[in-house]
Short mmCIF file of C-alpha atoms and ligand atoms in Angstrom, two decimals:
data_model
loop_
_atom_site.label_atom_id
_atom_site.label_comp_id
_atom_site.label_asym_id
_atom_site.label_seq_id
_atom_site.Cartn_x
_atom_site.Cartn_y
_atom_site.Cartn_z
CA MET A 1 87.08 99.66 93.55
CA LYS A 2 89.74 97.89 91.53
CA LYS A 3 90.82 99.84 88.48
CA LYS A 4 89.92 98.37 85.13
CA ARG A 5 93.01 97.28 83.18
CA ILE A 6 93.17 98.30 79.57
CA LEU A 7 95.58 97.17 76.88
CA VAL A 8 96.52 100.04 74.57
CA THR A 9 98.37 98.83 71.49
CA GLY A 10 100.47 101.48 69.79
CA GLY A 11 100.62 103.30 73.12
CA ALA A 12 103.70 105.32 72.12
CA GLY A 13 102.02 106.48 68.92
CA TYR A 14 100.29 109.75 68.26
CA ILE A 15 96.65 109.01 69.13
CA GLY A 16 97.60 106.14 71.47
CA SER A 17 99.74 108.31 73.74
CA HIS A 18 97.10 111.04 74.06
CA THR A 19 94.46 108.42 74.78
CA ILE A 20 96.61 106.87 77.51
CA VAL A 21 96.71 110.26 79.24
CA ASP A 22 92.93 110.55 79.15
CA LEU A 23 92.46 106.95 80.32
CA ILE A 24 94.80 107.40 83.29
CA GLU A 25 93.13 110.67 84.23
CA SER A 26 89.78 108.87 84.02
CA GLY A 27 90.85 106.20 86.50
CA TYR A 28 91.95 103.32 84.26
CA GLU A 29 95.11 101.28 84.57
CA VAL A 30 96.92 101.04 81.25
CA VAL A 31 99.34 98.50 79.81
CA SER A 32 100.85 99.37 76.44
CA ALA A 33 102.19 97.19 73.64
CA ASP A 34 104.36 99.16 71.21
CA ASN A 35 107.48 98.04 69.34
CA PHE A 36 108.44 101.62 68.42
CA HIS A 37 108.18 100.92 64.72
CA ASN A 38 107.03 104.50 64.14
CA ALA A 39 107.22 105.99 67.64
CA ARG A 40 109.78 106.78 70.31
CA PRO A 41 110.21 105.37 73.84
CA GLU A 42 110.55 108.99 75.11
CA THR A 43 106.80 109.34 74.64
CA PHE A 44 106.33 107.38 77.87
CA ALA A 45 108.43 110.00 79.70
CA GLY A 46 106.02 112.62 78.36
CA ILE A 47 103.05 110.60 79.61
CA ARG A 48 104.73 110.27 83.01
CA ALA A 49 105.40 114.01 83.17
CA ILE A 50 101.69 114.70 82.59
CA THR A 51 100.10 111.94 84.68
CA GLY A 52 102.79 110.88 87.15
CA VAL A 53 102.32 107.29 85.97
CA GLU A 54 104.99 105.07 84.45
CA VAL A 55 103.17 102.99 81.88
CA LYS A 56 104.27 99.40 81.49
CA ASN A 57 105.05 98.67 77.85
CA TYR A 58 105.57 95.40 75.99
CA ALA A 59 107.95 96.23 73.13
CA ILE A 60 106.61 93.38 71.02
CA ASP A 61 105.51 93.00 67.44
CA LEU A 62 101.80 92.27 67.74
CA ALA A 63 101.77 90.73 64.28
CA ASP A 64 103.94 87.97 65.81
CA SER A 65 101.33 85.58 67.16
CA ARG A 66 103.67 83.94 69.68
CA ALA A 67 104.83 87.22 71.16
CA ALA A 68 101.23 88.42 71.40
CA ALA A 69 100.04 85.17 72.99
CA ALA A 70 102.88 85.32 75.53
CA MET A 71 101.75 88.79 76.61
CA PHE A 72 98.12 87.71 76.95
CA ALA A 73 99.27 84.73 79.01
CA ARG A 74 100.94 87.10 81.50
CA GLU A 75 98.41 89.93 81.67
CA GLU A 76 94.68 90.10 82.32
CA PHE A 77 92.75 92.84 80.56
CA ASP A 78 89.24 94.20 80.94
CA GLY A 79 89.44 95.60 77.43
CA ALA A 80 91.75 96.73 74.66
CA ILE A 81 92.12 99.72 72.39
CA HIS A 82 93.91 98.64 69.24
CA PHE A 83 95.81 101.53 67.64
CA ALA A 84 98.96 99.72 66.49
CA ALA A 85 99.07 99.76 62.69
CA TYR A 86 100.97 101.04 59.69
CA LYS A 87 99.25 104.24 58.59
CA LEU A 88 101.04 105.84 55.66
CA VAL A 89 98.66 105.90 52.72
CA GLY A 90 101.39 106.40 50.08
CA GLU A 91 103.65 103.71 51.52
CA SER A 92 100.74 101.26 51.55
CA VAL A 93 100.43 101.64 47.78
CA GLU A 94 104.10 100.65 47.41
CA LYS A 95 104.07 97.86 50.00
CA PRO A 96 100.58 96.37 50.12
CA LEU A 97 101.65 93.00 51.48
CA ALA A 98 103.49 94.57 54.40
CA TYR A 99 100.34 96.56 55.22
CA PHE A 100 98.01 93.57 55.05
CA ARG A 101 100.41 91.37 56.98
CA ASN A 102 100.99 93.87 59.75
CA ASN A 103 97.58 95.47 60.14
CA LEU A 104 95.51 92.31 59.83
CA ASN A 105 97.75 89.93 61.79
CA SER A 106 98.06 92.33 64.70
CA LEU A 107 94.28 92.74 64.85
CA LEU A 108 93.74 88.98 64.70
CA ASN A 109 96.31 88.40 67.44
CA VAL A 110 94.77 91.01 69.72
CA MET A 111 91.31 89.50 69.16
CA GLU A 112 92.62 85.98 69.80
CA GLY A 113 94.30 87.23 72.96
CA LEU A 114 91.11 88.81 74.26
CA ARG A 115 89.16 85.68 73.38
CA SER A 116 91.67 83.54 75.29
CA GLN A 117 90.69 85.62 78.34
CA GLY A 118 87.00 85.01 77.72
CA SER A 119 86.15 88.60 76.93
CA SER A 120 86.34 90.93 74.02
CA ASN A 121 85.71 94.63 74.78
CA LEU A 122 87.68 95.86 71.81
CA VAL A 123 87.93 99.43 70.54
CA PHE A 124 89.29 99.50 66.99
CA SER A 125 90.98 102.47 65.26
CA SER A 126 89.33 102.85 61.93
CA SER A 127 89.36 105.76 59.57
CA CYS A 128 87.11 107.93 57.46
CA SER A 129 89.11 106.51 54.56
CA VAL A 130 86.80 103.44 54.74
CA TYR A 131 84.12 105.63 53.11
CA GLY A 132 86.28 106.10 50.00
CA ASN A 133 84.75 108.77 47.79
CA ALA A 134 81.59 109.22 49.82
CA ARG A 135 78.56 110.12 47.72
CA GLU A 136 76.86 112.20 50.43
CA LEU A 137 78.04 114.81 52.91
CA PRO A 138 78.26 114.93 55.83
CA VAL A 139 79.16 111.28 56.14
CA THR A 140 77.07 109.30 58.65
CA GLU A 141 77.92 105.83 59.95
CA ALA A 142 75.21 104.50 57.64
CA THR A 143 76.79 106.07 54.56
CA PRO A 144 77.82 103.07 52.42
CA ARG A 145 81.55 102.38 52.28
CA GLN A 146 82.92 102.72 48.77
CA GLU A 147 85.89 101.01 47.14
CA ALA A 148 89.02 101.70 49.23
CA GLU A 149 91.39 104.25 47.68
CA SER A 150 94.54 102.59 49.07
CA PRO A 151 95.73 99.33 50.65
CA TYR A 152 95.88 101.26 53.95
CA ALA A 153 92.17 102.06 53.70
CA ARG A 154 91.45 98.49 52.67
CA THR A 155 93.16 97.16 55.81
CA LYS A 156 90.75 99.34 57.82
CA GLN A 157 87.72 98.07 55.88
CA MET A 158 88.89 94.48 56.32
CA GLY A 159 89.61 95.06 60.01
CA GLU A 160 86.04 96.29 60.47
CA ASP A 161 84.70 93.25 58.59
CA ILE A 162 86.73 90.84 60.73
CA ILE A 163 85.25 92.42 63.85
CA PHE A 164 81.71 92.22 62.46
CA ASP A 165 82.12 88.54 61.60
CA PHE A 166 83.67 87.77 64.99
CA CYS A 167 80.80 89.42 66.84
CA ARG A 168 78.26 87.57 64.72
CA ALA A 169 79.83 84.28 65.79
CA ASN A 170 80.41 85.13 69.46
CA PRO A 171 77.50 86.34 71.56
CA TYR A 172 79.84 87.68 74.25
CA CYS A 173 81.65 89.93 71.77
CA ARG A 174 81.63 93.63 72.46
CA ALA A 175 83.41 95.89 70.04
CA THR A 176 83.49 99.53 69.01
CA ILE A 177 84.76 100.80 65.69
CA LEU A 178 85.90 104.42 65.69
CA ARG A 179 86.28 106.16 62.36
CA TYR A 180 88.65 109.11 62.71
CA PHE A 181 88.52 112.05 60.39
CA ASN A 182 91.69 114.25 60.38
CA PRO A 183 93.36 114.16 63.82
CA ALA A 184 95.67 117.08 64.60
CA GLY A 185 97.06 119.13 67.49
CA ALA A 186 98.83 118.00 70.65
CA HIS A 187 98.40 117.77 74.41
CA GLU A 188 98.12 121.23 75.97
CA SER A 189 101.22 120.61 78.13
CA GLY A 190 103.49 120.39 75.08
CA LYS A 191 104.92 117.15 76.51
CA ILE A 192 103.46 114.78 73.92
CA GLY A 193 102.48 115.33 70.31
CA GLU A 194 102.89 113.84 66.88
CA ASP A 195 106.12 111.89 66.55
CA PRO A 196 108.77 113.66 64.53
CA ALA A 197 110.49 110.39 63.45
CA ASN A 198 109.10 110.55 59.93
CA SER A 199 109.17 113.49 57.59
CA PRO A 200 105.67 114.94 57.94
CA SER A 201 103.14 114.54 55.16
CA ASN A 202 99.84 115.46 56.85
CA LEU A 203 98.77 119.07 56.55
CA VAL A 204 99.12 120.36 60.12
CA PRO A 205 102.58 118.84 60.83
CA VAL A 206 103.77 120.17 57.46
CA ILE A 207 102.47 123.65 58.37
CA THR A 208 104.31 123.72 61.71
CA ALA A 209 107.49 122.27 60.16
CA VAL A 210 107.48 125.03 57.54
CA ALA A 211 106.87 127.69 60.19
CA ALA A 212 109.75 126.27 62.25
CA GLY A 213 112.07 126.43 59.25
CA LYS A 214 112.45 122.64 58.94
CA LEU A 215 110.79 122.62 55.55
CA GLU A 216 111.15 125.39 53.02
CA LYS A 217 107.54 125.76 52.01
CA LEU A 218 104.08 124.23 51.99
CA THR A 219 102.51 123.25 48.72
CA VAL A 220 98.72 123.51 48.68
CA PHE A 221 97.60 120.56 46.61
CA GLY A 222 95.18 122.20 44.22
CA ASP A 223 93.01 125.32 44.28
CA ASP A 224 90.67 124.40 41.46
CA TYR A 225 88.31 122.07 43.35
CA PRO A 226 84.60 122.87 43.53
CA THR A 227 84.80 124.23 47.11
CA ARG A 228 84.51 127.68 48.80
CA ASP A 229 88.04 128.70 47.84
CA GLY A 230 89.10 125.89 45.51
CA SER A 231 91.15 123.90 48.06
CA CYS A 232 90.08 120.54 49.57
CA VAL A 233 87.75 120.32 52.56
CA ARG A 234 88.51 118.12 55.59
CA ASP A 235 87.27 117.67 59.15
CA TYR A 236 90.12 118.43 61.59
CA ILE A 237 89.61 116.98 65.06
CA HIS A 238 91.82 117.80 68.05
CA VAL A 239 93.71 114.74 69.26
CA MET A 240 92.65 115.32 72.89
CA ASP A 241 88.98 115.36 71.88
CA LEU A 242 89.66 112.16 69.99
CA ALA A 243 91.36 110.69 73.06
CA ARG A 244 88.30 111.55 75.16
CA ALA A 245 86.05 109.72 72.70
CA HIS A 246 88.08 106.53 73.25
CA THR A 247 87.62 106.70 77.01
CA LEU A 248 83.90 107.31 76.58
CA ALA A 249 83.58 104.46 74.06
CA LEU A 250 85.40 102.11 76.40
CA ARG A 251 83.28 103.13 79.39
CA HIS A 252 80.13 102.72 77.32
CA MET A 253 81.21 99.19 76.41
CA LEU A 254 82.29 98.19 79.90
CA GLU A 255 79.46 99.76 81.86
CA ASP A 256 76.40 100.26 79.68
CA LYS A 257 74.30 97.49 78.27
CA VAL A 258 75.49 97.59 74.71
CA PRO A 259 74.30 95.12 72.14
CA ASN A 260 76.79 92.55 71.01
CA ASN A 261 77.00 94.06 67.54
CA PRO A 262 79.99 96.23 66.95
CA GLU A 263 79.02 99.85 67.31
CA VAL A 264 80.44 102.30 64.80
CA PHE A 265 81.12 105.99 65.49
CA ASN A 266 82.38 108.83 63.36
CA LEU A 267 84.86 111.00 65.22
CA GLY A 268 85.13 114.38 63.61
CA ILE A 269 84.16 117.87 64.62
CA GLY A 270 81.33 117.85 62.11
CA GLU A 271 82.50 120.78 60.01
CA GLY A 272 84.69 121.01 56.98
CA LEU A 273 87.58 123.45 56.59
CA THR A 274 89.51 124.16 53.42
CA VAL A 275 93.30 123.93 53.28
CA LEU A 276 93.50 127.72 52.90
CA GLU A 277 91.27 128.23 55.96
CA VAL A 278 93.56 125.96 57.98
CA ILE A 279 96.60 127.97 56.88
CA ASP A 280 94.80 131.17 57.80
CA ALA A 281 93.99 129.81 61.27
CA PHE A 282 97.63 128.93 61.79
CA GLU A 283 98.81 132.40 60.78
CA ARG A 284 96.28 134.05 63.11
CA VAL A 285 97.15 131.90 66.10
CA SER A 286 100.92 131.86 65.70
CA GLY A 287 101.51 135.30 64.25
CA VAL A 288 103.83 133.59 61.75
CA LYS A 289 103.41 134.21 58.03
CA LEU A 290 103.56 130.87 56.29
CA ASN A 291 105.58 130.33 53.14
CA TYR A 292 103.21 128.50 50.83
CA GLU A 293 102.43 128.14 47.15
CA ILE A 294 99.63 126.60 45.16
CA GLY A 295 100.64 123.38 43.43
CA PRO A 296 98.92 120.66 41.45
CA ARG A 297 96.31 118.33 42.92
CA ARG A 298 97.63 115.33 44.86
CA PRO A 299 96.57 112.02 43.31
CA GLY A 300 94.01 110.19 45.44
CA ASP A 301 92.71 113.25 47.32
CA VAL A 302 88.95 113.43 47.70
CA VAL A 303 87.40 116.87 47.19
CA ALA A 304 85.61 117.11 50.51
CA VAL A 305 84.83 114.93 53.51
CA TYR A 306 83.44 115.75 56.93
CA ALA A 307 81.56 113.90 59.62
CA ASP A 308 78.08 113.75 60.96
CA ARG A 309 78.91 113.10 64.63
CA THR A 310 75.36 112.89 65.97
CA ARG A 311 75.68 109.23 66.88
CA ALA A 312 78.75 109.74 69.11
CA ALA A 313 76.99 112.69 70.75
CA ILE A 314 73.87 110.69 71.56
CA GLU A 315 75.35 107.30 72.44
CA LEU A 316 78.64 108.37 74.05
CA GLY A 317 77.83 111.88 75.19
CA TRP A 318 80.85 113.06 73.23
CA THR A 319 81.19 116.70 72.23
CA PRO A 320 84.49 118.00 70.89
CA GLU A 321 85.61 120.98 72.98
CA ARG A 322 88.40 122.31 70.81
CA GLY A 323 88.43 123.98 67.43
CA VAL A 324 90.96 124.67 64.72
CA GLU A 325 92.62 127.47 66.71
CA ASP A 326 93.28 125.09 69.61
CA ILE A 327 94.66 122.60 67.12
CA MET A 328 97.03 125.21 65.76
CA ALA A 329 98.09 126.59 69.16
CA THR A 330 98.94 123.15 70.57
CA ALA A 331 100.56 121.83 67.38
CA TRP A 332 102.71 124.98 67.23
CA ALA A 333 103.68 124.75 70.93
CA TRP A 334 104.68 121.12 70.40
CA GLU A 335 106.72 121.97 67.30
CA LYS A 336 108.56 124.77 69.12
CA GLN A 337 109.55 122.62 72.08
CA LEU A 338 110.82 119.91 69.71
CA GLY A 339 113.24 122.50 68.36
CA LYS A 340 114.63 123.07 71.87
CA GLY A 341 115.19 119.36 72.54
C1 WQD B 401 94.69 117.13 54.37
C2 WQD B 401 94.45 118.16 53.29
C3 WQD B 401 95.60 117.70 51.24
C4 WQD B 401 99.64 118.23 52.84
C5 WQD B 401 94.97 111.09 55.32
C6 WQD B 401 94.41 109.68 55.24
C7 WQD B 401 93.43 109.45 56.35
C8 WQD B 401 94.02 109.76 57.68
C9 WQD B 401 94.74 111.05 57.73
C10 WQD B 401 95.54 108.21 58.80
C11 WQD B 401 94.25 117.52 51.92
C12 WQD B 401 96.10 118.97 51.87
C13 WQD B 401 98.26 118.17 52.73
C14 WQD B 401 100.34 119.24 52.10
C15 WQD B 401 98.22 120.04 51.25
N1 WQD B 401 94.67 108.61 58.11
N2 WQD B 401 97.57 119.05 51.95
N3 WQD B 401 99.59 120.12 51.34
O1 WQD B 401 94.74 113.04 53.01
O2 WQD B 401 92.85 114.09 54.32
O3 WQD B 401 93.92 112.04 55.16
O4 WQD B 401 95.57 111.24 56.59
O5 WQD B 401 96.36 107.91 59.38
O6 WQD B 401 93.03 108.14 56.30
O7 WQD B 401 93.79 109.50 54.00
O8 WQD B 401 95.16 114.14 55.27
O9 WQD B 401 96.74 115.79 56.21
O10 WQD B 401 97.43 114.46 54.17
O11 WQD B 401 95.69 116.22 53.94
O12 WQD B 401 97.62 120.85 50.54
O13 WQD B 401 101.59 119.33 52.12
O14 WQD B 401 95.59 118.98 53.17
O15 WQD B 401 95.50 117.81 49.84
O16 WQD B 401 93.29 118.30 51.25
P1 WQD B 401 94.13 113.35 54.31
P2 WQD B 401 96.35 115.13 54.94
#
């Protein structure tokens, strides 16, 4: 049987690269589109080392409608997973127009491209940040979205709305919206992981950077929240479990009879961990004592958020297989091999 061909935008990025590995290992052919805005071409060497496959990449800016259309004129796709986007919450507050221009135009161009091929089959990277300050926990897909806390989060809300409107107007539309909680960890091989190009700001990359001596210390942003130990609660999901969910969502769309409405899935482990519990897990797994101090709260942080993942379990058959210790072991292995490079 001919392999299904999937466009992965942002294929050199963190979640994109791990998803490509899972797609290839699941029998899909992948074409990537990534202009290396916040990723490195070497990631494709890592993917090749794991899978034996050299992934074809279009180093184009997907927000450029002509460049995107030219790619869709040359390639036929059975579906697309659209990761490519700016994702720094703080930066989005400083540069809202850049975030709207990039994140919305690239989505529109990918959707136009799929439409020009008479299909849709789109998987869209959304985020738990669309829930804003959720009023109930755990968050289900039916939990109402609140006001976005940042332009970044608003681009994700607007992206979801664009997809909903498109599917309402086009009976052939098939789309899946995946709302990620806190992705972390790396591929078990240590050959791909989170890109080191930017100075880390997310918790797990900061932890491993401190342990590796690249940063002096970790500041825990607040220990006076109404939680078990006073630090914030999040739902940390291993990036390879997340990758698996994309393959399952794509297969579900291509092979099962799904309704033409976009389907929405929360992708989290379904449990909340505090910042101090995450630090403790790292110290246990690595045997490294982490240099950290308690600091003030970070503006914009919600107290607690974690997923109800029942829907992805029932509809996609998705069960995360890795826990926080696997996250820490793989993130630490990745950090250590970066040091050798
Ligand atoms: C996790 C916890 C911090 C760093 C954001 C986006 C979300 C998603 C992932 C996409 C919080 C604490 C962190 C540090 C700390 N999006 N922390 N010291 O804020 O939950 O989610 O990133 O790309 O949309 O909102 O993730 O990793 O920054 O923080 O104490 O140096 O760790 O306060 O409680 P967050 P995070």
